[in-house]
Amino acid sequence: MSFSSDTLRGDKPQLDQLLSWLASYGKTKDNGVTRLLYSKEWQDAQLALYELMESYGLKAYFDDAGNLFGRIEGTEDSQATILTGSHVDSVVNGGRFDGAFGIVASLQAVSQLLSDHGPPKKTIEVVSLCEEEGSRFPLTFWGSGNITGVHDLKKTPPVRDAEGVGLEAAMHEAGFGKRMHPDPYRNDITCFLELHIEQGNVLERSGNSIGLVTDIVGQKRYTVTIKGASNHAGTTPMQNREDALAAASECIYYMTKEAKKTDPHLVATAGKMSVKPNVPNVIAESAEFTVDIRHHNEDLLEKFSHDLFAAFERISNQSEVKMAVSQWTNVKPVPLNADLKKLFAEEADALNISYQEMTSGAGHDSQVFGTYCPTMLVFVPSHKGISHSPLEWTNNEDLTSGCKLLTSALYQLAYE
Amino acid sequence: MSFSSDTLRGDKPQLDQLLSWLASYGKTKDNGVTRLLYSKEWQDAQLALYELMESYGLKAYFDDAGNLFGRIEGTEDSQATILTGSHVDSVVNGGRFDGAFGIVASLQAVSQLLSDHGPPKKTIEVVSLCEEEGSRFPLTFWGSGNITGVHDLKKTPPVRDAEGVGLEAAMHEAGFGKRMHPDPYRNDITCFLELHIEQGNVLERSGNSIGLVTDIVGQKRYTVTIKGASNHAGTTPMQNREDALAAASECIYYMTKEAKKTDPHLVATAGKMSVKPNVPNVIAESAEFTVDIRHHNEDLLEKFSHDLFAAFERISNQSEVKMAVSQWTNVKPVPLNADLKKLFAEEADALNISYQEMTSGAGHDSQVFGTYCPTMLVFVPSHKGISHSPLEWTNNEDLTSGCKLLTSALYQLAYE
């Protein structure tokens, strides 16, 4: 399908039409999207967006990492670039909104501004970032990371996908990393704006159309392994047991209770658990579970984690089991730009769009840009908080509110 | 290997030698035993025991279910039969003591009595029961059940093994169920005596050589399914969650705590747990776990179970998840015979063997006989409480104490 197909012929397409069109690249049998970095579907989507940008009057180009840009030269200051967009890659069988919405909304906004006001004073670029999810290779933010210097495609990490294909080989096969495009690293970006679905249920519950993100949370992830002793469930008295599942359950119960008490923005999750031998009438010998803790305040995150594992240690000692903890993620919180937040709030007031401030509990490209340039992340509601699923959904009214707000903010930043 | 092989030639074999010999039928690569009902290994073991019984001067015969008996006719009362023994079948890759010990100890005891005192006044039969474990077909106590009328081989249940072979077909192939042997149902048994390994760690911890079992516990088993909602672990506030694993953990924590408080003999176990989607950064949509509750007092067992699921319901409501409970086992407690227990205690005192009264947390053939005739179950220690494993172990001193006690009790019952 191409942007000039029937669905897009004639009048300028609506946001939801554009999302359907983009979702046709990598469409799954469940009506979801699988668009993994440098895959055929990913290449088709980027090329289709390239053509759409050009048809909208933007100058399209790729960088050497595969990030796609659509540029409108500023009439007064062409060096400093206002960047707006999100990522084009998806998880396996994900939804049509995650990432894609930020790209098409930016294109709609810039196209609208061009129609209404002509070229801006300051340069604007719409970006379709090549990778954020980490769903093909075990690394994330390959797109924004190469732009900001966190990653460097000339030092490609030796990671491989599930089929054993290396990142560099996949990049080369897609036509990138061969110095045929500009180097991705940039020093001209003055701010980054990202529209994204919330991927949580806070906005839907509050009834607000927009979330203005003040901070992106820090994340700590761990695997906790509890070793007890496998014994007969009928013949081993409660006081003689080393029951790994009972101890793990007490740890998870304690964690959930403490997380609720500590701070409304703190989340702590055990999402994965495996038990051995996992037989009804045998006391569990081992139980392994994951812990995912997030908060936007680094001190609070540190203290909660420290106290939690001290409590797990006490529970393990009392339960006569042994505990081992291994940490595998440690991402620091990133505060976003207060001036940009103020601008977006003022524009929302002017447009009579309901909004609230909030933190982002999920990682986004904005956290990579957030430590590099003034950055603003704006959420629209996710129905039931569902994301990374074909059931991901935001209604067109909320999509439109988000796009209008972005348009107004871009006008203030690039035209005033 | 046959009973007349080198290991058994010459002097009468020790108990541990007999156990090694019997374990050679169905020996696994881990030095464990797999002897499933009516299998080749099972047939070989029963035929070897048949020959051993005959060589010890007992009259060996099979009943039509495949139970093997070795009979010594009483000189004064040949009709009433004192039955002693245990089961010959094993779990997959089980140990050499479970079941087997009760058979070989009974044979040793009777052989000793014959050598020392000649034939008894009352008839004694040693029994190698064909099936107790339920490890080939999904039914248990096929041996003792056919003797006591709980099962009836003329109405064989339509159960199949893992390969799809029916119980009746397997029985016929092994030469049973064809009316070529006496009907298994008996009305001449005046008492049943069973020596067995404890399969728990109570005796090892107390240092006593013998456990005199007063009651076999009742058992209730359930599967508890908790349904929540799968959501993003970062973006869903704690108070907006329907976290199935957190709710399941609270249930298991509560159950363990209450079981410890309620009664020292009560055990409650969650041995099996499965979580979906089981991903670290996704809130669990469902968690399914098993509950196994045992106690020898029926009223206590009923009340604890009733109160427990009422509490689970409260926890589920508070956690905004839905709970479903399905019960799949409900076995009533069986008290054993107080007069026989008194006899065994007196004999243990006379022999200076340390003992204690205890309940059996595991099911045994004695629970089937216990509602049919005066029955006594006697435990010897299990090292670390391990059973159903090649690591199952009881030292020879304890085996010998058990056998001496059985010999003395049989003397009192059959010779006095």
mmCIF file of C-alpha atoms in Angstrom, chain B residues 49-245:
data_model
loop_
_atom_site.group_PDB
_atom_site.id
_atom_site.type_symbol
_atom_site.label_atom_id
_atom_site.label_comp_id
_atom_site.label_asym_id
_atom_site.label_seq_id
_atom_site.Cartn_x
_atom_site.Cartn_y
_atom_site.Cartn_z
ATOM 1 C CA LEU B 49 9.218 -62.310 45.647
ATOM 2 C CA TYR B 50 7.058 -65.392 44.939
ATOM 3 C CA GLU B 51 10.199 -67.536 44.801
ATOM 4 C CA LEU B 52 11.652 -65.876 47.903
ATOM 5 C CA MET B 53 8.450 -66.573 49.864
ATOM 6 C CA GLU B 54 8.548 -70.218 48.837
ATOM 7 C CA SER B 55 12.232 -70.507 49.744
ATOM 8 C CA TYR B 56 11.401 -69.094 53.190
ATOM 9 C CA GLY B 57 8.774 -71.783 53.691
ATOM 10 C CA LEU B 58 5.673 -69.681 52.984
ATOM 11 C CA LYS B 59 2.970 -70.868 50.603
ATOM 12 C CA ALA B 60 2.982 -68.259 47.834
ATOM 13 C CA TYR B 61 -0.009 -67.369 45.673
ATOM 14 C CA PHE B 62 -1.412 -64.472 43.647
ATOM 15 C CA ASP B 63 -4.943 -63.168 43.778
ATOM 16 C CA ASP B 64 -6.649 -62.143 40.550
ATOM 17 C CA ALA B 65 -5.680 -58.461 40.942
ATOM 18 C CA GLY B 66 -1.976 -59.355 41.120
ATOM 19 C CA ASN B 67 -1.525 -59.034 44.876
ATOM 20 C CA LEU B 68 1.052 -61.607 45.999
ATOM 21 C CA PHE B 69 0.647 -63.456 49.317
ATOM 22 C CA GLY B 70 2.948 -65.766 51.309
ATOM 23 C CA ARG B 71 0.877 -67.804 53.758
ATOM 24 C CA ILE B 72 1.778 -69.665 56.917
ATOM 25 C CA GLU B 73 -1.166 -71.700 58.143
ATOM 26 C CA GLY B 74 -2.081 -71.299 61.812
ATOM 27 C CA THR B 75 -2.068 -74.469 63.919
ATOM 28 C CA GLU B 76 -5.094 -73.478 66.008
ATOM 29 C CA ASP B 77 -7.102 -70.993 63.929
ATOM 30 C CA SER B 78 -6.380 -71.137 60.231
ATOM 31 C CA GLN B 79 -9.432 -69.139 59.094
ATOM 32 C CA ALA B 80 -8.608 -65.736 60.627
ATOM 33 C CA THR B 81 -5.643 -64.177 58.863
ATOM 34 C CA ILE B 82 -3.116 -61.675 60.189
ATOM 35 C CA LEU B 83 -1.951 -59.696 57.156
ATOM 36 C CA THR B 84 1.381 -57.851 57.052
ATOM 37 C CA GLY B 85 3.114 -56.131 54.155
ATOM 38 C CA SER B 86 3.040 -53.134 51.848
ATOM 39 C CA HIS B 87 3.060 -52.281 48.136
ATOM 40 C CA VAL B 88 5.511 -53.397 45.444
ATOM 41 C CA ASP B 89 4.828 -50.658 42.863
ATOM 42 C CA SER B 90 6.825 -47.409 42.793
ATOM 43 C CA VAL B 91 6.609 -43.910 41.372
ATOM 44 C CA VAL B 92 8.718 -43.105 38.309
ATOM 45 C CA ASN B 93 12.368 -42.989 39.430
ATOM 46 C CA GLY B 94 11.440 -43.484 43.070
ATOM 47 C CA GLY B 95 13.488 -44.978 45.893
ATOM 48 C CA ARG B 96 14.170 -48.495 47.074
ATOM 49 C CA PHE B 97 12.432 -48.189 50.469
ATOM 50 C CA ASP B 98 8.924 -46.883 49.771
ATOM 51 C CA GLY B 99 6.603 -49.924 49.891
ATOM 52 C CA ALA B 100 9.424 -52.420 49.393
ATOM 53 C CA PHE B 101 10.577 -52.115 53.024
ATOM 54 C CA GLY B 102 7.176 -53.236 54.374
ATOM 55 C CA ILE B 103 7.264 -56.347 52.196
ATOM 56 C CA VAL B 104 10.824 -57.507 52.881
ATOM 57 C CA ALA B 105 10.596 -56.670 56.605
ATOM 58 C CA SER B 106 7.404 -58.763 56.879
ATOM 59 C CA LEU B 107 9.135 -61.643 55.117
ATOM 60 C CA GLN B 108 12.159 -61.365 57.419
ATOM 61 C CA ALA B 109 9.923 -61.218 60.484
ATOM 62 C CA VAL B 110 7.874 -64.270 59.541
ATOM 63 C CA SER B 111 10.962 -66.223 58.512
ATOM 64 C CA GLN B 112 12.565 -65.405 61.875
ATOM 65 C CA LEU B 113 9.455 -66.471 63.774
ATOM 66 C CA LEU B 114 9.312 -69.737 61.820
ATOM 67 C CA SER B 115 12.982 -70.470 62.593
ATOM 68 C CA ASP B 116 12.642 -69.595 66.257
ATOM 69 C CA HIS B 117 9.156 -70.870 67.107
ATOM 70 C CA GLY B 118 7.826 -73.030 64.280
ATOM 71 C CA PRO B 119 4.361 -72.432 62.826
ATOM 72 C CA PRO B 120 2.088 -69.887 64.540
ATOM 73 C CA LYS B 121 -1.235 -70.571 66.251
ATOM 74 C CA LYS B 122 -2.957 -68.098 63.932
ATOM 75 C CA THR B 123 -2.491 -67.827 60.174
ATOM 76 C CA ILE B 124 -0.101 -65.106 58.977
ATOM 77 C CA GLU B 125 0.081 -63.863 55.405
ATOM 78 C CA VAL B 126 2.774 -61.583 54.058
ATOM 79 C CA VAL B 127 1.408 -59.436 51.247
ATOM 80 C CA SER B 128 3.095 -57.664 48.356
ATOM 81 C CA LEU B 129 0.257 -55.351 47.306
ATOM 82 C CA CYS B 130 0.111 -54.773 43.581
ATOM 83 C CA GLU B 131 -0.501 -51.018 43.510
ATOM 84 C CA GLU B 132 -0.645 -48.002 45.792
ATOM 85 C CA GLU B 133 1.053 -45.043 44.108
ATOM 86 C CA GLY B 134 -1.222 -44.205 41.182
ATOM 87 C CA SER B 135 1.894 -43.676 39.091
ATOM 88 C CA ARG B 136 0.843 -45.631 35.971
ATOM 89 C CA PHE B 137 -2.927 -45.139 35.977
ATOM 90 C CA PRO B 138 -4.811 -42.233 37.537
ATOM 91 C CA LEU B 139 -6.118 -44.299 40.430
ATOM 92 C CA THR B 140 -4.597 -45.378 43.710
ATOM 93 C CA PHE B 141 -4.864 -48.340 46.114
ATOM 94 C CA TRP B 142 -5.776 -50.847 43.390
ATOM 95 C CA GLY B 143 -4.206 -53.612 45.507
ATOM 96 C CA SER B 144 -5.654 -52.917 48.975
ATOM 97 C CA GLY B 145 -8.840 -51.627 47.365
ATOM 98 C CA ASN B 146 -9.569 -54.971 45.680
ATOM 99 C CA ILE B 147 -8.914 -56.873 48.920
ATOM 100 C CA THR B 148 -11.221 -54.639 50.984
ATOM 101 C CA GLY B 149 -13.957 -54.084 48.382
ATOM 102 C CA VAL B 150 -13.175 -50.419 47.694
ATOM 103 C CA HIS B 151 -12.204 -51.428 44.144
ATOM 104 C CA ASP B 152 -13.559 -54.355 42.137
ATOM 105 C CA LEU B 153 -11.539 -55.740 39.237
ATOM 106 C CA LYS B 154 -14.758 -57.044 37.672
ATOM 107 C CA LYS B 155 -15.714 -53.351 37.277
ATOM 108 C CA THR B 156 -12.336 -52.025 36.181
ATOM 109 C CA PRO B 157 -12.432 -48.221 35.895
ATOM 110 C CA PRO B 158 -11.898 -46.986 32.296
ATOM 111 C CA VAL B 159 -8.543 -45.357 33.086
ATOM 112 C CA ARG B 160 -5.565 -45.327 30.751
ATOM 113 C CA ASP B 161 -1.835 -44.907 31.207
ATOM 114 C CA ALA B 162 0.323 -42.285 29.441
ATOM 115 C CA GLU B 163 0.596 -44.558 26.382
ATOM 116 C CA GLY B 164 -3.177 -44.988 26.180
ATOM 117 C CA VAL B 165 -3.195 -48.578 27.497
ATOM 118 C CA GLY B 166 -6.296 -49.322 29.583
ATOM 119 C CA LEU B 167 -6.065 -50.750 33.103
ATOM 120 C CA GLU B 168 -8.001 -53.897 32.180
ATOM 121 C CA ALA B 169 -5.856 -54.579 29.098
ATOM 122 C CA ALA B 170 -2.658 -54.127 31.118
ATOM 123 C CA MET B 171 -4.014 -56.413 33.862
ATOM 124 C CA HIS B 172 -4.931 -59.109 31.341
ATOM 125 C CA GLU B 173 -1.568 -58.875 29.625
ATOM 126 C CA ALA B 174 0.148 -59.472 32.975
ATOM 127 C CA GLY B 175 -2.019 -62.584 33.452
ATOM 128 C CA PHE B 176 -4.528 -61.192 35.972
ATOM 129 C CA GLY B 177 -8.245 -60.452 35.918
ATOM 130 C CA LYS B 178 -8.928 -63.680 33.994
ATOM 131 C CA ARG B 179 -10.219 -65.760 36.940
ATOM 132 C CA MET B 180 -7.059 -67.896 36.870
ATOM 133 C CA HIS B 181 -6.376 -66.807 40.488
ATOM 134 C CA PRO B 182 -8.609 -66.431 43.580
ATOM 135 C CA ASP B 183 -10.880 -63.400 43.726
ATOM 136 C CA PRO B 184 -9.049 -60.648 45.631
ATOM 137 C CA TYR B 185 -11.912 -59.727 47.980
ATOM 138 C CA ARG B 186 -11.310 -61.086 51.498
ATOM 139 C CA ASN B 187 -13.414 -61.493 54.603
ATOM 140 C CA ASP B 188 -10.927 -63.434 56.722
ATOM 141 C CA ILE B 189 -8.452 -60.665 57.586
ATOM 142 C CA THR B 190 -8.442 -59.848 61.283
ATOM 143 C CA CYS B 191 -5.786 -57.152 61.154
ATOM 144 C CA PHE B 192 -3.319 -55.434 58.830
ATOM 145 C CA LEU B 193 0.176 -54.366 59.842
ATOM 146 C CA GLU B 194 2.306 -52.109 57.639
ATOM 147 C CA LEU B 195 5.890 -51.005 58.124
ATOM 148 C CA HIS B 196 6.779 -47.997 55.950
ATOM 149 C CA ILE B 197 9.332 -45.226 55.687
ATOM 150 C CA GLU B 198 8.052 -41.956 57.176
ATOM 151 C CA GLN B 199 8.564 -39.825 54.016
ATOM 152 C CA GLY B 200 8.919 -36.837 56.335
ATOM 153 C CA ASN B 201 11.587 -35.470 58.657
ATOM 154 C CA VAL B 202 9.809 -35.693 62.021
ATOM 155 C CA LEU B 203 11.570 -38.843 63.301
ATOM 156 C CA GLU B 204 14.988 -37.746 62.090
ATOM 157 C CA ARG B 205 14.545 -34.404 63.890
ATOM 158 C CA SER B 206 13.263 -36.036 67.115
ATOM 159 C CA GLY B 207 15.883 -38.819 67.034
ATOM 160 C CA ASN B 208 13.308 -41.582 67.577
ATOM 161 C CA SER B 209 13.645 -44.855 65.644
ATOM 162 C CA ILE B 210 9.940 -45.567 65.325
ATOM 163 C CA GLY B 211 6.731 -43.653 64.682
ATOM 164 C CA LEU B 212 3.474 -45.316 65.763
ATOM 165 C CA VAL B 213 0.796 -43.823 63.552
ATOM 166 C CA THR B 214 -2.446 -42.902 65.312
ATOM 167 C CA ASP B 215 -4.245 -41.403 62.309
ATOM 168 C CA ILE B 216 -3.826 -41.008 58.570
ATOM 169 C CA VAL B 217 -4.705 -37.471 57.588
ATOM 170 C CA GLY B 218 -7.584 -36.378 55.435
ATOM 171 C CA GLN B 219 -6.602 -34.495 52.300
ATOM 172 C CA LYS B 220 -8.253 -31.712 50.361
ATOM 173 C CA ARG B 221 -6.707 -30.443 47.139
ATOM 174 C CA TYR B 222 -7.774 -27.516 45.036
ATOM 175 C CA THR B 223 -6.771 -25.426 42.072
ATOM 176 C CA VAL B 224 -7.218 -21.684 42.608
ATOM 177 C CA THR B 225 -7.391 -19.503 39.504
ATOM 178 C CA ILE B 226 -7.054 -15.752 39.860
ATOM 179 C CA LYS B 227 -7.947 -13.526 36.910
ATOM 180 C CA GLY B 228 -6.766 -9.943 36.805
ATOM 181 C CA ALA B 229 -5.827 -7.669 33.917
ATOM 182 C CA SER B 230 -2.571 -7.638 32.007
ATOM 183 C CA ASN B 231 -1.155 -4.114 31.930
ATOM 184 C CA HIS B 232 2.069 -2.127 31.651
ATOM 185 C CA ALA B 233 4.173 -2.461 34.805
ATOM 186 C CA GLY B 234 5.505 1.083 34.450
ATOM 187 C CA THR B 235 2.428 3.087 33.552
ATOM 188 C CA THR B 236 -0.286 1.505 35.700
ATOM 189 C CA PRO B 237 -0.389 2.999 39.216
ATOM 190 C CA MET B 238 -0.529 0.503 42.078
ATOM 191 C CA GLN B 239 -4.076 1.551 42.974
ATOM 192 C CA ASN B 240 -5.344 0.997 39.381
ATOM 193 C CA ARG B 241 -4.086 -2.566 39.087
ATOM 194 C CA GLU B 242 -5.753 -5.937 38.852
ATOM 195 C CA ASP B 243 -2.563 -7.874 39.544
ATOM 196 C CA ALA B 244 -3.223 -11.624 39.604
ATOM 197 C CA LEU B 245 0.225 -12.598 40.900
#
